[in-house]
Each structure stands twice: as C-alpha cells, then as structure tokens.
mmCIF file of C-alpha atoms and ligand atoms in Angstrom:
data_model
loop_
_atom_site.group_PDB
_atom_site.id
_atom_site.type_symbol
_atom_site.label_atom_id
_atom_site.label_comp_id
_atom_site.label_asym_id
_atom_site.label_seq_id
_atom_site.Cartn_x
_atom_site.Cartn_y
_atom_site.Cartn_z
ATOM 1 C CA MET A 82 12.247 5.261 51.573
ATOM 2 C CA ASN A 83 12.848 3.724 48.176
ATOM 3 C CA MET A 84 16.194 4.108 46.459
ATOM 4 C CA LYS A 85 15.257 7.186 44.436
ATOM 5 C CA GLU A 86 13.949 8.909 47.591
ATOM 6 C CA ARG A 87 17.274 8.105 49.269
ATOM 7 C CA VAL A 88 19.216 9.692 46.414
ATOM 8 C CA ILE A 89 16.967 12.733 46.400
ATOM 9 C CA LYS A 90 17.610 13.122 50.176
ATOM 10 C CA VAL A 91 21.308 13.358 49.249
ATOM 11 C CA LEU A 92 20.437 16.050 46.640
ATOM 12 C CA ASP A 93 18.556 17.926 49.385
ATOM 13 C CA GLU A 94 21.388 17.649 51.890
ATOM 14 C CA LEU A 95 23.987 18.933 49.379
ATOM 15 C CA ASN A 96 21.704 21.484 47.812
ATOM 16 C CA LEU A 97 22.040 19.847 44.328
ATOM 17 C CA ASP A 98 19.738 19.847 41.358
ATOM 18 C CA ALA A 99 21.019 16.483 40.140
ATOM 19 C CA VAL A 100 23.857 14.029 40.541
ATOM 20 C CA LEU A 101 25.856 12.220 37.884
ATOM 21 C CA VAL A 102 26.889 8.789 39.210
ATOM 22 C CA SER A 103 29.943 7.206 37.616
ATOM 23 C CA ASP A 104 30.894 4.546 40.175
ATOM 24 C CA GLY A 105 29.672 1.227 38.778
ATOM 25 C CA TYR A 106 28.897 -0.179 42.231
ATOM 26 C CA ASN A 107 26.764 2.877 43.150
ATOM 27 C CA MET A 108 25.133 2.719 39.740
ATOM 28 C CA ARG A 109 24.244 -0.875 40.338
ATOM 29 C CA TYR A 110 23.098 -0.257 43.939
ATOM 30 C CA ILE A 111 20.771 2.554 42.972
ATOM 31 C CA SER A 112 19.433 1.293 39.600
ATOM 32 C CA GLY A 113 20.041 -2.449 39.479
ATOM 33 C CA PHE A 114 21.985 -1.992 36.216
ATOM 34 C CA THR A 115 25.041 -4.257 36.400
ATOM 35 C CA GLY A 116 26.711 -3.054 33.190
ATOM 36 C CA ALA A 117 28.943 -0.555 35.063
ATOM 37 C CA THR A 118 29.398 1.390 31.835
ATOM 38 C CA GLY A 119 28.106 4.902 31.412
ATOM 39 C CA TYR A 120 26.529 7.306 33.893
ATOM 40 C CA LEU A 121 23.427 7.342 36.023
ATOM 41 C CA TYR A 122 21.729 10.763 36.225
ATOM 42 C CA VAL A 123 19.247 11.396 39.036
ATOM 43 C CA SER A 124 17.332 14.632 39.595
ATOM 44 C CA ARG A 125 14.056 15.309 41.265
ATOM 45 C CA ASN A 126 12.338 14.819 37.855
ATOM 46 C CA ARG A 127 14.354 12.227 36.040
ATOM 47 C CA SER A 128 16.279 8.987 36.738
ATOM 48 C CA VAL A 129 18.251 8.030 33.669
ATOM 49 C CA ILE A 130 20.830 5.424 32.757
ATOM 50 C CA LEU A 131 23.088 6.750 29.971
ATOM 51 C CA THR A 132 24.960 3.939 28.285
ATOM 52 C CA ASP A 133 25.948 2.711 24.835
ATOM 53 C CA PHE A 134 24.416 0.264 22.361
ATOM 54 C CA ARG A 135 26.088 -2.776 23.945
ATOM 55 C CA TYR A 136 24.156 -2.360 27.202
ATOM 56 C CA THR A 137 20.766 -0.809 26.369
ATOM 57 C CA ILE A 138 18.724 -4.013 26.401
ATOM 58 C CA GLN A 139 20.391 -5.158 29.605
ATOM 59 C CA ALA A 140 19.762 -1.781 31.286
ATOM 60 C CA ASN A 141 16.079 -1.800 30.300
ATOM 61 C CA ASN A 142 15.691 -5.342 31.666
ATOM 62 C CA GLN A 143 17.480 -4.630 34.920
ATOM 63 C CA SER A 144 16.317 -1.158 35.836
ATOM 64 C CA GLN A 145 12.595 -0.760 36.094
ATOM 65 C CA GLY A 146 11.577 2.805 36.786
ATOM 66 C CA PHE A 147 14.731 4.196 35.120
ATOM 67 C CA GLU A 148 14.807 5.663 31.660
ATOM 68 C CA VAL A 149 17.563 4.284 29.426
ATOM 69 C CA ILE A 150 19.190 6.627 27.003
ATOM 70 C CA GLU A 151 21.538 5.245 24.370
ATOM 71 C CA ILE A 152 24.288 7.786 23.678
ATOM 72 C CA GLY A 153 24.526 8.958 20.076
ATOM 73 C CA LYS A 154 27.255 10.492 17.930
ATOM 74 C CA GLY A 155 27.760 13.300 20.436
ATOM 75 C CA GLY A 156 28.769 10.783 23.117
ATOM 76 C CA TYR A 157 28.074 11.257 26.777
ATOM 77 C CA THR A 158 28.566 14.983 26.747
ATOM 78 C CA ALA A 159 25.741 15.637 24.259
ATOM 79 C CA ALA A 160 23.396 13.150 25.974
ATOM 80 C CA ILE A 161 24.023 14.625 29.408
ATOM 81 C CA ASN A 162 23.637 18.196 28.068
ATOM 82 C CA ASP A 163 20.200 17.291 26.702
ATOM 83 C CA LEU A 164 19.196 16.216 30.222
ATOM 84 C CA LEU A 165 20.686 19.258 31.892
ATOM 85 C CA ASP A 166 18.871 21.577 29.471
ATOM 86 C CA ALA A 167 15.544 19.819 29.904
ATOM 87 C CA ASP A 168 15.920 19.762 33.671
ATOM 88 C CA GLN A 169 17.410 23.265 33.966
ATOM 89 C CA THR A 170 20.108 21.783 36.197
ATOM 90 C CA LYS A 171 22.540 24.301 37.683
ATOM 91 C CA ARG A 172 24.274 22.480 40.533
ATOM 92 C CA LEU A 173 25.398 19.026 39.319
ATOM 93 C CA GLY A 174 26.963 16.628 41.783
ATOM 94 C CA PHE A 175 29.729 14.258 40.701
ATOM 95 C CA GLU A 176 31.658 11.477 42.446
ATOM 96 C CA ASP A 177 35.048 12.976 43.070
ATOM 97 C CA ASP A 178 36.208 9.707 44.656
ATOM 98 C CA HIS A 179 35.701 7.990 41.358
ATOM 99 C CA LEU A 180 35.454 10.181 38.284
ATOM 100 C CA LEU A 181 38.824 10.322 36.454
ATOM 101 C CA TYR A 182 40.355 13.740 36.329
ATOM 102 C CA ALA A 183 40.442 13.627 32.537
ATOM 103 C CA ASN A 184 36.690 12.901 32.398
ATOM 104 C CA TYR A 185 35.959 15.481 35.028
ATOM 105 C CA SER A 186 37.945 18.113 33.179
ATOM 106 C CA SER A 187 36.162 17.418 29.890
ATOM 107 C CA LEU A 188 32.708 17.334 31.444
ATOM 108 C CA ASN A 189 33.370 20.439 33.503
ATOM 109 C CA GLU A 190 34.368 22.278 30.395
ATOM 110 C CA LYS A 191 31.552 21.170 28.130
ATOM 111 C CA LEU A 192 28.486 20.558 30.243
ATOM 112 C CA HIS A 193 25.630 23.099 30.411
ATOM 113 C CA LYS A 194 25.618 23.759 34.176
ATOM 114 C CA GLU A 195 26.710 26.417 36.527
ATOM 115 C CA GLU A 196 28.776 24.267 38.845
ATOM 116 C CA MET A 197 29.994 20.667 39.275
ATOM 117 C CA VAL A 198 29.900 19.879 43.003
ATOM 118 C CA PRO A 199 31.936 16.980 44.547
ATOM 119 C CA VAL A 200 29.610 14.691 46.577
ATOM 120 C CA LYS A 201 32.510 12.848 48.207
ATOM 121 C CA ASP A 202 31.162 9.537 49.615
ATOM 122 C CA ALA A 203 27.531 10.630 50.087
ATOM 123 C CA LEU A 204 26.227 7.966 47.659
ATOM 124 C CA THR A 205 28.623 5.291 48.781
ATOM 125 C CA LYS A 206 27.438 5.765 52.349
ATOM 126 C CA LEU A 207 23.971 4.649 51.247
ATOM 127 C CA ARG A 208 25.495 1.193 50.985
ATOM 128 C CA ILE A 209 26.800 0.921 54.558
ATOM 129 C CA VAL A 210 23.807 -0.818 56.177
ATOM 130 C CA LYS A 211 22.900 -3.916 54.216
ATOM 131 C CA THR A 212 19.315 -4.960 53.472
ATOM 132 C CA ALA A 213 18.115 -8.477 54.332
ATOM 133 C CA ASP A 214 18.300 -9.322 50.646
ATOM 134 C CA GLU A 215 21.925 -8.179 50.409
ATOM 135 C CA LEU A 216 22.838 -10.120 53.550
ATOM 136 C CA GLU A 217 21.358 -13.332 52.070
ATOM 137 C CA LYS A 218 23.605 -12.932 49.015
ATOM 138 C CA ILE A 219 26.709 -12.220 51.111
ATOM 139 C CA LYS A 220 25.910 -15.186 53.330
ATOM 140 C CA MET A 221 25.556 -17.407 50.240
ATOM 141 C CA ALA A 222 28.864 -16.155 48.845
ATOM 142 C CA GLU A 223 30.605 -16.917 52.174
ATOM 143 C CA HIS A 224 28.916 -20.389 52.220
ATOM 144 C CA ILE A 225 30.479 -21.105 48.839
ATOM 145 C CA GLY A 226 33.824 -20.094 50.343
ATOM 146 C CA ASP A 227 33.287 -22.565 53.218
ATOM 147 C CA ILE A 228 32.587 -25.364 50.687
ATOM 148 C CA ALA A 229 35.787 -24.519 48.782
ATOM 149 C CA PHE A 230 37.809 -24.617 51.998
ATOM 150 C CA THR A 231 36.439 -28.069 52.953
ATOM 151 C CA LYS A 232 37.321 -29.352 49.501
ATOM 152 C CA ILE A 233 40.796 -27.815 49.323
ATOM 153 C CA LEU A 234 41.818 -29.668 52.439
ATOM 154 C CA GLU A 235 41.446 -32.907 50.500
ATOM 155 C CA VAL A 236 43.613 -31.613 47.701
ATOM 156 C CA ILE A 237 46.603 -29.885 49.303
ATOM 157 C CA LYS A 238 49.730 -32.075 49.302
ATOM 158 C CA PRO A 239 53.419 -31.381 49.706
ATOM 159 C CA GLY A 240 54.917 -30.622 46.251
ATOM 160 C CA MET A 241 51.845 -28.716 44.997
ATOM 161 C CA THR A 242 52.543 -25.079 44.132
ATOM 162 C CA GLU A 243 50.710 -22.086 45.628
ATOM 163 C CA LEU A 244 49.306 -21.327 42.201
ATOM 164 C CA GLU A 245 47.843 -24.822 41.912
ATOM 165 C CA VAL A 246 46.129 -24.449 45.290
ATOM 166 C CA ALA A 247 44.706 -21.078 44.232
ATOM 167 C CA ALA A 248 43.439 -22.597 40.978
ATOM 168 C CA TYR A 249 41.683 -25.410 42.863
ATOM 169 C CA LEU A 250 40.116 -22.934 45.302
ATOM 170 C CA GLU A 251 38.778 -20.905 42.392
ATOM 171 C CA PHE A 252 37.552 -24.103 40.656
ATOM 172 C CA PHE A 253 35.689 -25.226 43.797
ATOM 173 C CA MET A 254 34.075 -21.804 44.232
ATOM 174 C CA LYS A 255 32.947 -21.568 40.613
ATOM 175 C CA THR A 256 31.639 -25.127 40.535
ATOM 176 C CA ASN A 257 29.604 -24.400 43.656
ATOM 177 C CA GLY A 258 27.699 -21.369 42.463
ATOM 178 C CA ALA A 259 30.208 -18.532 42.412
ATOM 179 C CA GLU A 260 30.018 -16.240 39.346
ATOM 180 C CA GLY A 261 33.523 -14.914 39.828
ATOM 181 C CA LEU A 262 36.142 -13.919 42.407
ATOM 182 C CA SER A 263 35.765 -11.023 44.713
ATOM 183 C CA PHE A 264 39.552 -10.434 44.630
ATOM 184 C CA ASP A 265 42.677 -12.286 43.520
ATOM 185 C CA SER A 266 43.122 -15.280 45.796
ATOM 186 C CA ILE A 267 46.026 -15.281 48.191
ATOM 187 C CA VAL A 268 47.818 -18.613 48.818
ATOM 188 C CA ALA A 269 51.029 -18.139 50.771
ATOM 189 C CA SER A 270 53.158 -20.976 52.085
ATOM 190 C CA GLY A 271 56.147 -21.224 54.360
ATOM 191 C CA VAL A 272 58.049 -17.951 54.749
ATOM 192 C CA ASN A 273 55.774 -16.356 52.073
ATOM 193 C CA SER A 274 52.971 -16.422 54.692
ATOM 194 C CA SER A 275 54.852 -13.657 56.521
ATOM 195 C CA MET A 276 53.621 -11.321 53.796
ATOM 196 C CA PRO A 277 49.953 -10.487 54.473
ATOM 197 C CA HIS A 278 49.121 -10.022 50.782
ATOM 198 C CA ALA A 279 51.549 -12.349 49.169
ATOM 199 C CA THR A 280 50.856 -13.241 45.533
ATOM 200 C CA PRO A 281 50.576 -17.028 44.848
ATOM 201 C CA SER A 282 53.781 -18.269 43.214
ATOM 202 C CA ASN A 283 55.338 -21.386 41.772
ATOM 203 C CA LYS A 284 56.793 -22.142 45.211
ATOM 204 C CA LYS A 285 56.052 -25.732 46.154
ATOM 205 C CA ILE A 286 54.419 -26.447 49.460
ATOM 206 C CA GLU A 287 56.724 -28.291 51.804
ATOM 207 C CA LEU A 288 56.074 -30.449 54.805
ATOM 208 C CA GLY A 289 55.856 -28.208 57.856
ATOM 209 C CA ASP A 290 54.704 -25.111 55.963
ATOM 210 C CA PHE A 291 52.069 -22.782 57.122
ATOM 211 C CA VAL A 292 49.607 -22.259 54.201
ATOM 212 C CA THR A 293 47.533 -19.077 54.444
ATOM 213 C CA MET A 294 44.588 -18.947 52.055
ATOM 214 C CA ASP A 295 42.642 -15.708 51.762
ATOM 215 C CA PHE A 296 39.933 -15.923 49.126
ATOM 216 C CA GLY A 297 36.429 -14.889 48.191
ATOM 217 C CA CYS A 298 33.871 -15.114 45.485
ATOM 218 C CA LEU A 299 30.975 -13.212 43.989
ATOM 219 C CA TYR A 300 27.380 -14.357 44.317
ATOM 220 C CA GLN A 301 24.759 -12.201 42.564
ATOM 221 C CA GLY A 302 27.197 -9.330 42.650
ATOM 222 C CA TYR A 303 28.071 -9.644 46.356
ATOM 223 C CA CYS A 304 31.476 -10.514 47.760
ATOM 224 C CA SER A 305 32.679 -13.008 50.256
ATOM 225 C CA ASP A 306 36.008 -12.926 52.106
ATOM 226 C CA MET A 307 37.614 -15.472 54.390
ATOM 227 C CA THR A 308 41.087 -16.563 55.465
ATOM 228 C CA ARG A 309 42.348 -19.752 57.027
ATOM 229 C CA THR A 310 45.882 -20.839 57.823
ATOM 230 C CA ILE A 311 46.737 -24.494 58.079
ATOM 231 C CA VAL A 312 49.930 -26.459 58.604
ATOM 232 C CA VAL A 313 50.877 -29.152 56.110
ATOM 233 C CA GLY A 314 52.270 -31.883 58.271
ATOM 234 C CA LYS A 315 52.776 -31.529 62.047
ATOM 235 C CA ALA A 316 52.808 -28.056 63.504
ATOM 236 C CA SER A 317 55.890 -27.050 65.567
ATOM 237 C CA PRO A 318 55.332 -25.667 69.080
ATOM 238 C CA GLU A 319 56.135 -22.143 67.744
ATOM 239 C CA GLN A 320 53.616 -22.516 64.910
ATOM 240 C CA LYS A 321 50.949 -23.580 67.454
ATOM 241 C CA GLU A 322 51.740 -20.610 69.684
ATOM 242 C CA VAL A 323 51.470 -18.140 66.838
ATOM 243 C CA TYR A 324 48.263 -19.704 65.592
ATOM 244 C CA ASN A 325 46.566 -19.833 68.965
ATOM 245 C CA THR A 326 47.512 -16.234 69.755
ATOM 246 C CA VAL A 327 45.813 -15.081 66.542
ATOM 247 C CA LEU A 328 42.786 -17.207 67.297
ATOM 248 C CA LYS A 329 42.576 -15.805 70.836
ATOM 249 C CA ALA A 330 42.800 -12.270 69.494
ATOM 250 C CA GLN A 331 40.015 -12.934 67.003
ATOM 251 C CA LEU A 332 37.724 -14.485 69.599
ATOM 252 C CA ALA A 333 38.398 -11.636 72.037
ATOM 253 C CA ALA A 334 37.539 -8.995 69.448
ATOM 254 C CA MET A 335 34.358 -10.856 68.593
ATOM 255 C CA GLU A 336 33.300 -10.647 72.253
ATOM 256 C CA VAL A 337 32.814 -6.871 71.981
ATOM 257 C CA ILE A 338 31.054 -6.750 68.573
ATOM 258 C CA ARG A 339 27.505 -5.459 68.747
ATOM 259 C CA ALA A 340 25.586 -2.496 67.320
ATOM 260 C CA GLY A 341 26.980 0.761 68.719
ATOM 261 C CA VAL A 342 30.517 -0.376 69.284
ATOM 262 C CA ILE A 343 33.146 2.069 67.986
ATOM 263 C CA GLY A 344 35.159 0.570 65.101
ATOM 264 C CA LYS A 345 38.571 1.363 66.618
ATOM 265 C CA ASP A 346 37.595 -0.224 69.932
ATOM 266 C CA VAL A 347 37.121 -3.655 68.302
ATOM 267 C CA ASP A 348 40.505 -3.337 66.560
ATOM 268 C CA LYS A 349 42.123 -2.406 69.892
ATOM 269 C CA VAL A 350 40.964 -5.521 71.658
ATOM 270 C CA ALA A 351 42.693 -7.791 69.103
ATOM 271 C CA ARG A 352 45.760 -5.568 68.900
ATOM 272 C CA ASP A 353 46.229 -5.267 72.673
ATOM 273 C CA LEU A 354 45.978 -9.053 72.999
ATOM 274 C CA ILE A 355 48.663 -9.662 70.383
ATOM 275 C CA ASP A 356 50.821 -6.813 71.706
ATOM 276 C CA SER A 357 50.674 -8.294 75.242
ATOM 277 C CA THR A 358 52.576 -11.330 73.928
ATOM 278 C CA LYS A 359 56.043 -11.811 72.486
ATOM 279 C CA TYR A 360 54.459 -11.061 69.110
ATOM 280 C CA LYS A 361 54.070 -7.391 69.945
ATOM 281 C CA GLY A 362 54.087 -5.314 66.754
ATOM 282 C CA CYS A 363 53.555 -8.305 64.450
ATOM 283 C CA PHE A 364 49.944 -7.413 63.645
ATOM 284 C CA GLY A 365 50.546 -4.662 61.104
ATOM 285 C CA HIS A 366 47.173 -4.067 59.441
ATOM 286 C CA GLY A 367 43.612 -3.248 60.438
ATOM 287 C CA LEU A 368 41.351 -5.795 62.016
ATOM 288 C CA GLY A 369 38.602 -5.661 59.453
ATOM 289 C CA HIS A 370 36.550 -4.023 56.756
ATOM 290 C CA SER A 371 33.003 -4.126 55.539
ATOM 291 C CA VAL A 372 32.062 -6.256 52.516
ATOM 292 C CA GLY A 373 29.299 -5.771 49.997
ATOM 293 C CA LEU A 374 29.206 -5.175 46.256
ATOM 294 C CA PHE A 375 32.902 -4.234 46.644
ATOM 295 C CA ILE A 376 35.394 -6.266 48.674
ATOM 296 C CA HIS A 377 36.721 -3.458 50.887
ATOM 297 C CA GLU A 378 33.955 -1.162 52.064
ATOM 298 C CA GLU A 379 33.534 1.290 54.917
ATOM 299 C CA PRO A 380 33.230 1.242 57.870
ATOM 300 C CA ARG A 381 36.231 -0.560 59.261
ATOM 301 C CA PHE A 382 37.466 -2.192 62.426
ATOM 302 C CA SER A 383 40.655 -0.127 62.481
ATOM 303 C CA ALA A 384 42.435 2.509 64.527
ATOM 304 C CA GLY A 385 41.063 5.300 62.356
ATOM 305 C CA GLU A 386 37.433 4.329 62.669
ATOM 306 C CA ASN A 387 35.750 6.605 65.203
ATOM 307 C CA ASN A 388 32.167 5.869 64.177
ATOM 308 C CA ALA A 389 29.739 3.578 65.897
ATOM 309 C CA ILE A 390 29.071 0.456 63.880
ATOM 310 C CA LEU A 391 25.361 0.033 63.102
ATOM 311 C CA ALA A 392 23.295 -3.139 63.033
ATOM 312 C CA GLY A 393 23.191 -4.575 59.522
ATOM 313 C CA VAL A 394 26.851 -3.664 58.765
ATOM 314 C CA THR A 395 29.043 -6.516 57.622
ATOM 315 C CA GLU A 396 32.616 -6.708 58.912
ATOM 316 C CA THR A 397 35.550 -9.026 58.563
ATOM 317 C CA VAL A 398 37.471 -9.943 61.726
ATOM 318 C CA GLU A 399 40.948 -10.808 60.560
ATOM 319 C CA PRO A 400 43.838 -10.451 62.971
ATOM 320 C CA GLY A 401 47.221 -11.818 61.969
ATOM 321 C CA ILE A 402 50.783 -12.282 63.152
ATOM 322 C CA TYR A 403 53.579 -12.051 60.587
ATOM 323 C CA ILE A 404 57.173 -12.953 61.391
ATOM 324 C CA LYS A 405 59.857 -12.299 58.780
ATOM 325 C CA ASP A 406 61.784 -15.429 57.696
ATOM 326 C CA PHE A 407 59.378 -17.617 59.696
ATOM 327 C CA GLY A 408 55.849 -17.234 58.443
ATOM 328 C CA GLY A 409 52.509 -15.878 59.384
ATOM 329 C CA VAL A 410 48.998 -16.670 60.397
ATOM 330 C CA ARG A 411 45.769 -14.888 59.647
ATOM 331 C CA ILE A 412 42.237 -16.063 60.527
ATOM 332 C CA GLU A 413 39.369 -14.168 58.971
ATOM 333 C CA ASP A 414 35.607 -14.562 59.445
ATOM 334 C CA LEU A 415 32.866 -12.403 57.986
ATOM 335 C CA VAL A 416 30.086 -11.318 60.288
ATOM 336 C CA VAL A 417 27.046 -9.115 60.256
ATOM 337 C CA VAL A 418 26.614 -6.835 63.277
ATOM 338 C CA THR A 419 23.348 -7.208 65.116
ATOM 339 C CA GLU A 420 21.729 -5.317 68.024
ATOM 340 C CA ASN A 421 23.055 -7.762 70.589
ATOM 341 C CA GLY A 422 26.154 -9.144 68.914
ATOM 342 C CA PHE A 423 26.766 -10.557 65.489
ATOM 343 C CA GLU A 424 25.979 -13.465 63.184
ATOM 344 C CA ASN A 425 28.993 -15.227 61.783
ATOM 345 C CA PHE A 426 28.661 -16.102 58.074
ATOM 346 C CA THR A 427 31.880 -18.133 58.150
ATOM 347 C CA HIS A 428 31.558 -21.703 59.415
ATOM 348 C CA SER A 429 34.953 -23.245 58.513
ATOM 349 C CA GLU A 430 36.979 -24.846 61.270
ATOM 350 C CA LYS A 431 39.107 -22.417 63.261
ATOM 351 C CA GLN A 432 41.175 -24.804 65.435
ATOM 352 C CA LEU A 433 44.583 -25.412 63.865
ATOM 353 C CA ILE A 434 44.342 -27.960 61.066
ATOM 354 C CA GLU A 435 47.363 -30.209 60.497
ATOM 355 C CA LEU A 436 47.108 -31.956 57.174
HETATM 356 MN MN1 MN B 60 39.495 -9.308 54.165
#
C-alpha cells in the first residue's frame, strides 16, 4: 500500500469522507512536506497541502502527487471550505491530539461540513513500524551520536561546566552531519545526575563526579537518542556498584527483546533486577520509548504498554538508578526490534569509563 492508500484505509475504518492533518510530523510522513505549516487534506479524490506563500515552492518540490494550494485572503478557512464544497465532504476527521482548541473551535464553527470527527492517534499509528529507509536515517543519526560521544571523552576535564560539555556535544554532532538536535541535551554532573532530566547548568565538573550525558540529533528529519554516564577521575566502589547494576538491568532487558514481546514485560525485567538490589525503587521512569520523526513515540517499554512490539519498531532501552544527594546513572541504547531479537544502533562503550 502506498501512503495515500494507507490514509484512505483510515478514512474507511473511521467512516470519514476526508481528514484534515495538522500535526507537522504526520504531514511530513504522509506527504514529504517538511514545512510543518498549514494543513494536509486527504479525501478519496484529493490530496492537498494547504500552506502560505513562504512554503509553496518547497511543498511543490517535496510532495509529488500532492496538490499545493496557497491560502489567499480568506486564510485557511476559505481554502478548506473550497475543498469541502468541491468534495461534498460531510464527515471531516481532525487530529484531536494536536489541533489547538482555539483552531478547532474556529474551524468547527466556520467549515462547510456536517461533523468534525476526532481521529485520535489513527494517523500517528501509521508511523509505528519503520521502513528500511527510515531505519537507515535513524541509524545514521545514532552513528553521529556515537562519534560525538567518542570526541567528548577527549574534551571533558574537571573545571568545565555542564553547559560547556553540552555545547561541545552539539558542536560535534553538527560538524559530523547532524542538521539539528532531537531534544535539548542533558549534561548532569555530580549530585545533579540524580535528576533524570536535569538541565545543564554552570556547575563545574569536579573530580569524582558522575557525568550523565543524554543527547541526540536529527538526520534527514529523524531523531537519535543515547545516554552514557561516565566518572571523571576514579570511580568509588559505590559508583561502580550503581553503574554495574544499571548495566546489568539493561543487558537483562535486551535478552528478552524480539518481535511479539509485550512492552511492559521488557520494562519489568529491568525493573525487577534493580528492585532486587539495595537500589529498589530508584528506577523511577519507563524503560524506553520509540524514536522516529519525533523523539518520544509510541509504543513504549513501560508498565502501561500492553501491546506486542512488532518487528521494525525502534525502542530505547534506558534503565537508570537515581539517588538523591549522591548522583545517578542512566545507560541508553537505541535498537530496532527484529523477528529474532534486535539490532543495536548504538555502539558506544558501555563498561564504566573513568576519565
Ligand atoms: Mn530516551
């Protein structure tokens, strides 16, 4: 099935005449248009990108097989109404997970239709299983992350701030092919590493600190995501124990990854391992998430994930232990699930590094 056929299947399932896509990632996935401004309208007769003057050339170049309509003085409402009239659309789907309430209210009041129907995540779900082409891009993005990690190890020195380390990581990613960041880099040192999503600060890295670096880049629109924790200087016995417990939990979880495994069962393996140690309760977030055009995608390796994970789904595997006033460790790899196991896209060293 090509992309339009996949969207029309959604129209069939939800008994819709057309759908109005507002989520930029879904717009890009379906049409190839990266502008993320405007709407994508798909019915059984028409596939149309509605955008403004700034993006019309780009949309025409990127989206073969899609009409591009430049909105006029009447704005989006008038342009969409022309389509609805021509198509005799009655039931119009919209992305209730995404469309702002103010925009929904205005469209619902002014559009020529009988009903606006929420499609929930029906379109986003199209993105769950990655194509070979998508996987190549994600793999490349993760490879760039690996390069940045190798290079940052030569740069980190006591006295350097977390913000400086983050800046170098970003420099190394962008000078090795990244077009941007997939999320704000996390660099957390010393006690700051006890906060899973600490914001890099002006805190200077000290001898003996854990330094957790969680970072990712964009390559051709696709995200990477990885985390490594190192020790600057010699690790204490307690630091080694925390680190090796996290590593053991990650490796144990990876043992059970293969197509068909239930998401929550993978999470449980890592969680049970950590909870069987003195660090019980110190792993306070889910084990992993999928990665694609967006950094946090479904499905997840988490307690709430009751679905079987399909081959071709990407997942992070990122257990952690966080101890207040002491510090924390997280190790994160990005894998793609296969019929018999997984392929790991992350190749950076996982044994404890002491700089
Ligand atoms: Mn992650």
